[in-house]
């Protein structure tokens, strides 16, 4: 199988990830629950994973790194900390349902900073028109999960700092590919999955918490700390990590993060951009294909959408699957992004790459697509 669905989850993992997970099953119990070797091994692995992520994202304190089940869990924690029921929020036009559905559940007034695809300057202008001191929070995805559009989160963060509005960044498609520094950004929260660009297993995610933030809790329970109290601890990460930790997942995530740091964000990003550009060029020569690509590689990375005249995208996705190529077709849990790009009616076929894809696989895609279209 040729796997082009890493925006959902990376399928090919570094071998060290599997080894770490098996090792955790054999040697680790629960962190903070005892002083015996299995508990201490778990505590060390959890601390090491927090420390690696803190260094990668410019955090001074590893305790500001909170483990979650996925990016959706992390975004719900962030949103429900900052946005009261009926609150006011400004979001980009490329947000995922993991952002829009929690806001709908809160009955929030949502203002969308609309902007055309691959127009970062228009994104900034739109946010500048909408953000004022009556806004409870701003939410902006770093990279669109549908189009690979890199949004200007640094400029949006600057606006938020100037106007005193907290910022949440959805880093789901950028983690492990594009750099982000929490100290420079000044964001309240950055949410990310462990199972995409960080090459960890499913069931892992991360919430990076800014200085001085006291997050709300979605779940209460045991933490191994302050057990006499019936309220959740005030301090991080315990406040947000009730119950038993997913130690095989955390150990696998640690191995994935170490792979990313050793390989280097720049090298991974360069590979994904080259594959994206190559796929766009290969597909554009085929009859009836519309490719949503940006020639400027600094505006897009890792994700590429296309459509084919006369084909429903789901049918095209099935035809590719039958030929051994895994893609995703439809609305990709992001109808707002499709509305912004003008593809809401039919959706798109999405290719998304990882560090383990090759140019030969992209060439195979073009060959298969030619046969399908014929």
GROMACS .gro file of C-alpha atoms in nm:
model
  374
    1UNK     CA    1   0.000   0.000   0.000
    2UNK     CA    2   0.109   0.354  -0.081
    3UNK     CA    3  -0.005   0.565   0.213
    4UNK     CA    4  -0.098   0.928   0.147
    5UNK     CA    5  -0.320   0.995   0.450
    6UNK     CA    6  -0.078   1.124   0.713
    7UNK     CA    7  -0.303   1.423   0.787
    8UNK     CA    8  -0.529   1.165   0.955
    9UNK     CA    9  -0.248   0.970   1.119
   10UNK     CA   10   0.101   0.873   1.016
   11UNK     CA   11   0.096   0.504   0.930
   12UNK     CA   12   0.470   0.445   0.888
   13UNK     CA   13   0.640   0.502   1.224
   14UNK     CA   14   1.009   0.504   1.314
   15UNK     CA   15   1.100   0.152   1.437
   16UNK     CA   16   1.193   0.301   1.775
   17UNK     CA   17   0.828   0.389   1.837
   18UNK     CA   18   0.712   0.027   1.832
   19UNK     CA   19   1.011  -0.082   2.039
   20UNK     CA   20   0.940   0.185   2.301
   21UNK     CA   21   0.575   0.085   2.329
   22UNK     CA   22   0.658  -0.282   2.373
   23UNK     CA   23   0.924  -0.188   2.627
   24UNK     CA   24   0.670   0.018   2.821
   25UNK     CA   25   0.427  -0.272   2.835
   26UNK     CA   26   0.701  -0.489   2.981
   27UNK     CA   27   0.861  -0.245   3.226
   28UNK     CA   28   0.625   0.041   3.324
   29UNK     CA   29   0.325   0.076   3.551
   30UNK     CA   30   0.182   0.420   3.641
   31UNK     CA   31   0.381   0.736   3.717
   32UNK     CA   32   0.332   0.897   4.057
   33UNK     CA   33   0.172   0.588   4.207
   34UNK     CA   34   0.470   0.435   4.386
   35UNK     CA   35   0.845   0.430   4.444
   36UNK     CA   36   0.907   0.085   4.297
   37UNK     CA   37   1.103   0.041   3.971
   38UNK     CA   38   0.807   0.001   3.733
   39UNK     CA   39   0.642   0.318   3.863
   40UNK     CA   40   0.969   0.512   3.856
   41UNK     CA   41   1.040   0.397   3.498
   42UNK     CA   42   0.699   0.533   3.397
   43UNK     CA   43   0.763   0.862   3.578
   44UNK     CA   44   1.099   0.900   3.405
   45UNK     CA   45   0.950   0.833   3.059
   46UNK     CA   46   0.667   1.082   3.115
   47UNK     CA   47   0.909   1.349   3.237
   48UNK     CA   48   1.147   1.286   2.948
   49UNK     CA   49   0.862   1.321   2.697
   50UNK     CA   50   0.745   1.648   2.855
   51UNK     CA   51   1.104   1.776   2.855
   52UNK     CA   52   1.164   1.692   2.488
   53UNK     CA   53   0.841   1.868   2.389
   54UNK     CA   54   0.918   2.169   2.610
   55UNK     CA   55   1.256   2.209   2.442
   56UNK     CA   56   1.105   2.167   2.096
   57UNK     CA   57   0.843   2.438   2.162
   58UNK     CA   58   1.037   2.687   2.371
   59UNK     CA   59   0.874   2.623   2.708
   60UNK     CA   60   1.075   2.686   3.025
   61UNK     CA   61   0.887   2.434   3.237
   62UNK     CA   62   0.810   2.076   3.127
   63UNK     CA   63   0.507   2.081   3.357
   64UNK     CA   64   0.337   2.313   3.106
   65UNK     CA   65   0.318   2.009   2.873
   66UNK     CA   66  -0.006   1.820   2.935
   67UNK     CA   67  -0.079   1.476   2.787
   68UNK     CA   68  -0.418   1.432   2.622
   69UNK     CA   69  -0.592   1.163   2.417
   70UNK     CA   70  -0.560   1.358   2.093
   71UNK     CA   71  -0.568   1.715   1.957
   72UNK     CA   72  -0.949   1.726   1.987
   73UNK     CA   73  -0.925   1.658   2.361
   74UNK     CA   74  -0.657   1.928   2.391
   75UNK     CA   75  -0.866   2.183   2.196
   76UNK     CA   76  -1.171   2.114   2.412
   77UNK     CA   77  -0.965   2.182   2.725
   78UNK     CA   78  -0.831   2.507   2.579
   79UNK     CA   79  -1.163   2.632   2.443
   80UNK     CA   80  -1.362   2.553   2.756
   81UNK     CA   81  -1.100   2.728   2.969
   82UNK     CA   82  -1.121   3.056   2.777
   83UNK     CA   83  -1.470   3.070   2.626
   84UNK     CA   84  -1.772   3.099   2.857
   85UNK     CA   85  -2.116   2.985   2.744
   86UNK     CA   86  -2.238   3.244   2.495
   87UNK     CA   87  -1.890   3.396   2.463
   88UNK     CA   88  -1.741   3.574   2.162
   89UNK     CA   89  -1.467   3.413   1.954
   90UNK     CA   90  -1.281   3.494   1.633
   91UNK     CA   91  -1.159   3.198   1.429
   92UNK     CA   92  -0.990   3.156   1.093
   93UNK     CA   93  -1.180   3.036   0.788
   94UNK     CA   94  -0.987   2.708   0.789
   95UNK     CA   95  -1.078   2.556   1.124
   96UNK     CA   96  -1.156   2.190   1.191
   97UNK     CA   97  -1.474   2.061   1.356
   98UNK     CA   98  -1.261   2.003   1.667
   99UNK     CA   99  -1.279   2.382   1.703
  100UNK     CA  100  -1.621   2.467   1.561
  101UNK     CA  101  -1.824   2.195   1.735
  102UNK     CA  102  -1.712   2.282   2.092
  103UNK     CA  103  -1.790   2.646   2.015
  104UNK     CA  104  -2.136   2.550   1.889
  105UNK     CA  105  -2.195   2.346   2.204
  106UNK     CA  106  -2.108   2.652   2.412
  107UNK     CA  107  -2.351   2.867   2.213
  108UNK     CA  108  -2.064   3.102   2.134
  109UNK     CA  109  -2.088   3.391   1.893
  110UNK     CA  110  -1.833   3.295   1.630
  111UNK     CA  111  -1.685   3.550   1.392
  112UNK     CA  112  -1.492   3.403   1.100
  113UNK     CA  113  -1.182   3.580   0.969
  114UNK     CA  114  -1.258   3.489   0.608
  115UNK     CA  115  -0.974   3.493   0.356
  116UNK     CA  116  -0.908   3.335   0.016
  117UNK     CA  117  -0.695   3.023  -0.005
  118UNK     CA  118  -0.317   3.082   0.008
  119UNK     CA  119  -0.355   3.453   0.096
  120UNK     CA  120  -0.186   3.491   0.436
  121UNK     CA  121  -0.192   3.872   0.418
  122UNK     CA  122  -0.572   3.857   0.378
  123UNK     CA  123  -0.592   3.633   0.687
  124UNK     CA  124  -0.412   3.895   0.896
  125UNK     CA  125  -0.628   4.177   0.758
  126UNK     CA  126  -0.945   3.985   0.837
  127UNK     CA  127  -0.837   3.908   1.194
  128UNK     CA  128  -0.735   4.272   1.240
  129UNK     CA  129  -1.089   4.385   1.151
  130UNK     CA  130  -1.257   4.147   1.397
  131UNK     CA  131  -1.036   4.120   1.705
  132UNK     CA  132  -1.107   4.368   1.983
  133UNK     CA  133  -1.105   4.365   2.361
  134UNK     CA  134  -1.461   4.227   2.373
  135UNK     CA  135  -1.345   3.897   2.227
  136UNK     CA  136  -1.292   3.609   2.471
  137UNK     CA  137  -1.046   3.418   2.251
  138UNK     CA  138  -0.894   3.389   1.905
  139UNK     CA  139  -0.841   3.045   1.748
  140UNK     CA  140  -0.621   2.985   1.446
  141UNK     CA  141  -0.498   2.664   1.287
  142UNK     CA  142  -0.132   2.673   1.188
  143UNK     CA  143  -0.185   2.460   0.874
  144UNK     CA  144  -0.513   2.371   0.703
  145UNK     CA  145  -0.584   1.998   0.722
  146UNK     CA  146  -0.751   2.016   0.378
  147UNK     CA  147  -0.520   2.235   0.170
  148UNK     CA  148  -0.188   2.252   0.354
  149UNK     CA  149  -0.228   2.632   0.368
  150UNK     CA  150   0.021   2.770   0.621
  151UNK     CA  151  -0.158   3.043   0.811
  152UNK     CA  152   0.031   3.342   0.957
  153UNK     CA  153  -0.002   3.242   1.323
  154UNK     CA  154   0.290   3.461   1.430
  155UNK     CA  155   0.123   3.772   1.289
  156UNK     CA  156  -0.213   3.673   1.438
  157UNK     CA  157  -0.039   3.619   1.773
  158UNK     CA  158   0.106   3.970   1.749
  159UNK     CA  159  -0.244   4.112   1.702
  160UNK     CA  160  -0.367   3.918   2.002
  161UNK     CA  161  -0.083   4.042   2.222
  162UNK     CA  162  -0.146   4.404   2.118
  163UNK     CA  163  -0.519   4.378   2.191
  164UNK     CA  164  -0.500   4.166   2.505
  165UNK     CA  165  -0.690   3.867   2.367
  166UNK     CA  166  -0.580   3.508   2.442
  167UNK     CA  167  -0.485   3.288   2.145
  168UNK     CA  168  -0.535   2.916   2.089
  169UNK     CA  169  -0.331   2.758   1.809
  170UNK     CA  170  -0.440   2.430   1.650
  171UNK     CA  171  -0.104   2.282   1.552
  172UNK     CA  172  -0.244   1.948   1.435
  173UNK     CA  173  -0.095   1.958   1.084
  174UNK     CA  174   0.218   2.158   1.171
  175UNK     CA  175   0.355   1.969   1.472
  176UNK     CA  176   0.675   1.793   1.374
  177UNK     CA  177   0.698   1.991   1.049
  178UNK     CA  178   0.702   2.366   1.122
  179UNK     CA  179   0.871   2.540   1.415
  180UNK     CA  180   0.669   2.721   1.680
  181UNK     CA  181   0.803   2.893   1.991
  182UNK     CA  182   0.564   2.938   2.280
  183UNK     CA  183   0.774   3.208   2.446
  184UNK     CA  184   0.779   3.422   2.131
  185UNK     CA  185   0.418   3.349   2.040
  186UNK     CA  186   0.266   3.432   2.377
  187UNK     CA  187  -0.025   3.196   2.306
  188UNK     CA  188  -0.250   3.078   2.586
  189UNK     CA  189  -0.259   2.725   2.444
  190UNK     CA  190  -0.119   2.520   2.157
  191UNK     CA  191  -0.292   2.188   2.086
  192UNK     CA  192  -0.151   1.901   1.881
  193UNK     CA  193  -0.189   1.527   1.824
  194UNK     CA  194   0.087   1.283   1.900
  195UNK     CA  195  -0.004   1.049   1.616
  196UNK     CA  196   0.056   1.270   1.312
  197UNK     CA  197   0.377   1.464   1.249
  198UNK     CA  198   0.525   1.365   1.585
  199UNK     CA  199   0.508   0.996   1.479
  200UNK     CA  200   0.362   0.872   1.806
  201UNK     CA  201   0.075   0.621   1.834
  202UNK     CA  202  -0.297   0.689   1.819
  203UNK     CA  203  -0.445   0.784   2.152
  204UNK     CA  204  -0.180   1.048   2.226
  205UNK     CA  205  -0.203   1.425   2.215
  206UNK     CA  206  -0.049   1.729   2.379
  207UNK     CA  207  -0.171   2.061   2.517
  208UNK     CA  208   0.099   2.324   2.566
  209UNK     CA  209  -0.010   2.575   2.831
  210UNK     CA  210   0.112   2.933   2.847
  211UNK     CA  211   0.253   3.099   3.157
  212UNK     CA  212   0.001   3.181   3.428
  213UNK     CA  213  -0.284   2.982   3.273
  214UNK     CA  214  -0.523   2.796   3.506
  215UNK     CA  215  -0.706   2.555   3.275
  216UNK     CA  216  -1.050   2.420   3.342
  217UNK     CA  217  -1.092   2.047   3.397
  218UNK     CA  218  -1.302   1.819   3.180
  219UNK     CA  219  -1.234   1.517   3.399
  220UNK     CA  220  -1.185   1.477   3.773
  221UNK     CA  221  -1.021   1.185   3.948
  222UNK     CA  222  -0.701   1.048   4.093
  223UNK     CA  223  -0.370   1.214   4.013
  224UNK     CA  224  -0.134   1.055   4.264
  225UNK     CA  225  -0.099   1.398   4.429
  226UNK     CA  226  -0.288   1.580   4.709
  227UNK     CA  227  -0.508   1.275   4.759
  228UNK     CA  228  -0.667   1.413   5.078
  229UNK     CA  229  -0.833   1.695   4.880
  230UNK     CA  230  -1.160   1.649   4.692
  231UNK     CA  231  -1.079   1.922   4.442
  232UNK     CA  232  -0.841   1.873   4.151
  233UNK     CA  233  -0.491   2.013   4.211
  234UNK     CA  234  -0.431   2.372   4.100
  235UNK     CA  235  -0.095   2.294   3.941
  236UNK     CA  236  -0.001   2.150   3.603
  237UNK     CA  237   0.011   1.890   3.467
  238UNK     CA  238  -0.181   1.711   3.744
  239UNK     CA  239  -0.483   1.940   3.710
  240UNK     CA  240  -0.556   1.804   3.361
  241UNK     CA  241  -0.432   1.446   3.390
  242UNK     CA  242  -0.685   1.260   3.603
  243UNK     CA  243  -0.664   0.882   3.597
  244UNK     CA  244  -0.410   0.634   3.468
  245UNK     CA  245  -0.165   0.753   3.203
  246UNK     CA  246  -0.130   0.585   2.864
  247UNK     CA  247   0.230   0.486   2.926
  248UNK     CA  248   0.280   0.274   2.610
  249UNK     CA  249   0.147   0.571   2.415
  250UNK     CA  250   0.365   0.825   2.598
  251UNK     CA  251   0.673   0.605   2.555
  252UNK     CA  252   0.596   0.573   2.184
  253UNK     CA  253   0.541   0.949   2.158
  254UNK     CA  254   0.875   1.011   2.327
  255UNK     CA  255   1.046   0.795   2.063
  256UNK     CA  256   0.859   0.978   1.787
  257UNK     CA  257   0.954   1.322   1.919
  258UNK     CA  258   1.317   1.214   1.947
  259UNK     CA  259   1.306   1.098   1.584
  260UNK     CA  260   1.170   1.438   1.477
  261UNK     CA  261   1.432   1.629   1.673
  262UNK     CA  262   1.717   1.414   1.542
  263UNK     CA  263   1.596   1.431   1.181
  264UNK     CA  264   1.520   1.802   1.212
  265UNK     CA  265   1.203   1.999   1.137
  266UNK     CA  266   1.367   2.167   0.839
  267UNK     CA  267   1.459   1.837   0.673
  268UNK     CA  268   1.112   1.689   0.730
  269UNK     CA  269   0.942   2.003   0.603
  270UNK     CA  270   1.165   2.013   0.295
  271UNK     CA  271   1.077   1.653   0.204
  272UNK     CA  272   0.704   1.708   0.249
  273UNK     CA  273   0.712   2.028   0.044
  274UNK     CA  274   0.904   1.859  -0.237
  275UNK     CA  275   0.653   1.575  -0.250
  276UNK     CA  276   0.362   1.821  -0.244
  277UNK     CA  277   0.509   2.022  -0.530
  278UNK     CA  278   0.587   1.708  -0.728
  279UNK     CA  279   0.236   1.566  -0.679
  280UNK     CA  280   0.081   1.896  -0.789
  281UNK     CA  281   0.294   1.903  -1.104
  282UNK     CA  282   0.221   1.535  -1.185
  283UNK     CA  283  -0.155   1.571  -1.140
  284UNK     CA  284  -0.196   1.903  -1.321
  285UNK     CA  285  -0.100   1.749  -1.656
  286UNK     CA  286  -0.389   1.499  -1.639
  287UNK     CA  287  -0.714   1.598  -1.815
  288UNK     CA  288  -0.994   1.735  -1.599
  289UNK     CA  289  -0.789   1.763  -1.280
  290UNK     CA  290  -0.807   2.072  -1.060
  291UNK     CA  291  -0.524   2.092  -0.807
  292UNK     CA  292  -0.533   2.328  -0.508
  293UNK     CA  293  -0.165   2.415  -0.492
  294UNK     CA  294   0.049   2.719  -0.423
  295UNK     CA  295   0.370   2.764  -0.626
  296UNK     CA  296   0.527   2.945  -0.330
  297UNK     CA  297   0.647   2.656  -0.115
  298UNK     CA  298   0.647   2.877   0.193
  299UNK     CA  299   0.266   2.899   0.180
  300UNK     CA  300   0.187   2.525   0.169
  301UNK     CA  301   0.325   2.206   0.312
  302UNK     CA  302   0.248   1.838   0.335
  303UNK     CA  303  -0.118   1.841   0.227
  304UNK     CA  304  -0.263   1.867  -0.126
  305UNK     CA  305  -0.625   1.855  -0.242
  306UNK     CA  306  -0.758   1.793  -0.592
  307UNK     CA  307  -1.076   1.711  -0.783
  308UNK     CA  308  -1.145   1.539  -1.115
  309UNK     CA  309  -1.413   1.653  -1.357
  310UNK     CA  310  -1.698   1.403  -1.381
  311UNK     CA  311  -1.595   1.218  -1.064
  312UNK     CA  312  -1.745   1.225  -0.717
  313UNK     CA  313  -1.452   1.252  -0.479
  314UNK     CA  314  -1.558   0.949  -0.272
  315UNK     CA  315  -1.574   0.735  -0.585
  316UNK     CA  316  -1.228   0.854  -0.688
  317UNK     CA  317  -1.097   0.779  -0.340
  318UNK     CA  318  -1.237   0.426  -0.360
  319UNK     CA  319  -1.082   0.374  -0.704
  320UNK     CA  320  -0.742   0.478  -0.568
  321UNK     CA  321  -0.783   0.248  -0.268
  322UNK     CA  322  -0.862  -0.044  -0.499
  323UNK     CA  323  -0.534   0.034  -0.679
  324UNK     CA  324  -0.339   0.028  -0.352
  325UNK     CA  325  -0.318   0.401  -0.280
  326UNK     CA  326  -0.463   0.532   0.048
  327UNK     CA  327  -0.606   0.885   0.036
  328UNK     CA  328  -0.895   1.066   0.203
  329UNK     CA  329  -1.195   1.201   0.013
  330UNK     CA  330  -1.483   1.423   0.126
  331UNK     CA  331  -1.499   1.721   0.361
  332UNK     CA  332  -1.224   1.603   0.599
  333UNK     CA  333  -1.412   1.716   0.915
  334UNK     CA  334  -1.353   2.075   0.800
  335UNK     CA  335  -1.658   2.213   0.615
  336UNK     CA  336  -1.553   2.566   0.706
  337UNK     CA  337  -1.225   2.526   0.518
  338UNK     CA  338  -1.410   2.394   0.213
  339UNK     CA  339  -1.651   2.687   0.231
  340UNK     CA  340  -1.357   2.927   0.238
  341UNK     CA  341  -1.198   2.761  -0.066
  342UNK     CA  342  -1.519   2.713  -0.263
  343UNK     CA  343  -1.518   2.331  -0.250
  344UNK     CA  344  -1.798   2.275   0.002
  345UNK     CA  345  -2.046   2.126  -0.245
  346UNK     CA  346  -1.835   1.829  -0.355
  347UNK     CA  347  -1.531   1.820  -0.127
  348UNK     CA  348  -1.188   1.712  -0.248
  349UNK     CA  349  -0.952   1.418  -0.264
  350UNK     CA  350  -0.669   1.483  -0.019
  351UNK     CA  351  -0.311   1.365  -0.034
  352UNK     CA  352  -0.102   1.411   0.280
  353UNK     CA  353   0.261   1.315   0.312
  354UNK     CA  354   0.507   1.215   0.581
  355UNK     CA  355   0.883   1.183   0.606
  356UNK     CA  356   0.849   0.820   0.491
  357UNK     CA  357   0.691   0.888   0.151
  358UNK     CA  358   0.904   0.889  -0.165
  359UNK     CA  359   0.907   1.048  -0.512
  360UNK     CA  360   0.857   0.701  -0.661
  361UNK     CA  361   0.525   0.673  -0.479
  362UNK     CA  362   0.414   1.008  -0.621
  363UNK     CA  363   0.505   0.891  -0.971
  364UNK     CA  364   0.301   0.576  -0.912
  365UNK     CA  365   0.006   0.798  -0.813
  366UNK     CA  366   0.017   0.976  -1.148
  367UNK     CA  367   0.029   0.646  -1.336
  368UNK     CA  368  -0.267   0.505  -1.143
  369UNK     CA  369  -0.467   0.827  -1.181
  370UNK     CA  370  -0.410   0.821  -1.556
  371UNK     CA  371  -0.551   0.469  -1.577
  372UNK     CA  372  -0.851   0.555  -1.357
  373UNK     CA  373  -0.938   0.863  -1.562
  374UNK     CA  374  -0.903   0.666  -1.887
   0.00000   0.00000   0.00000
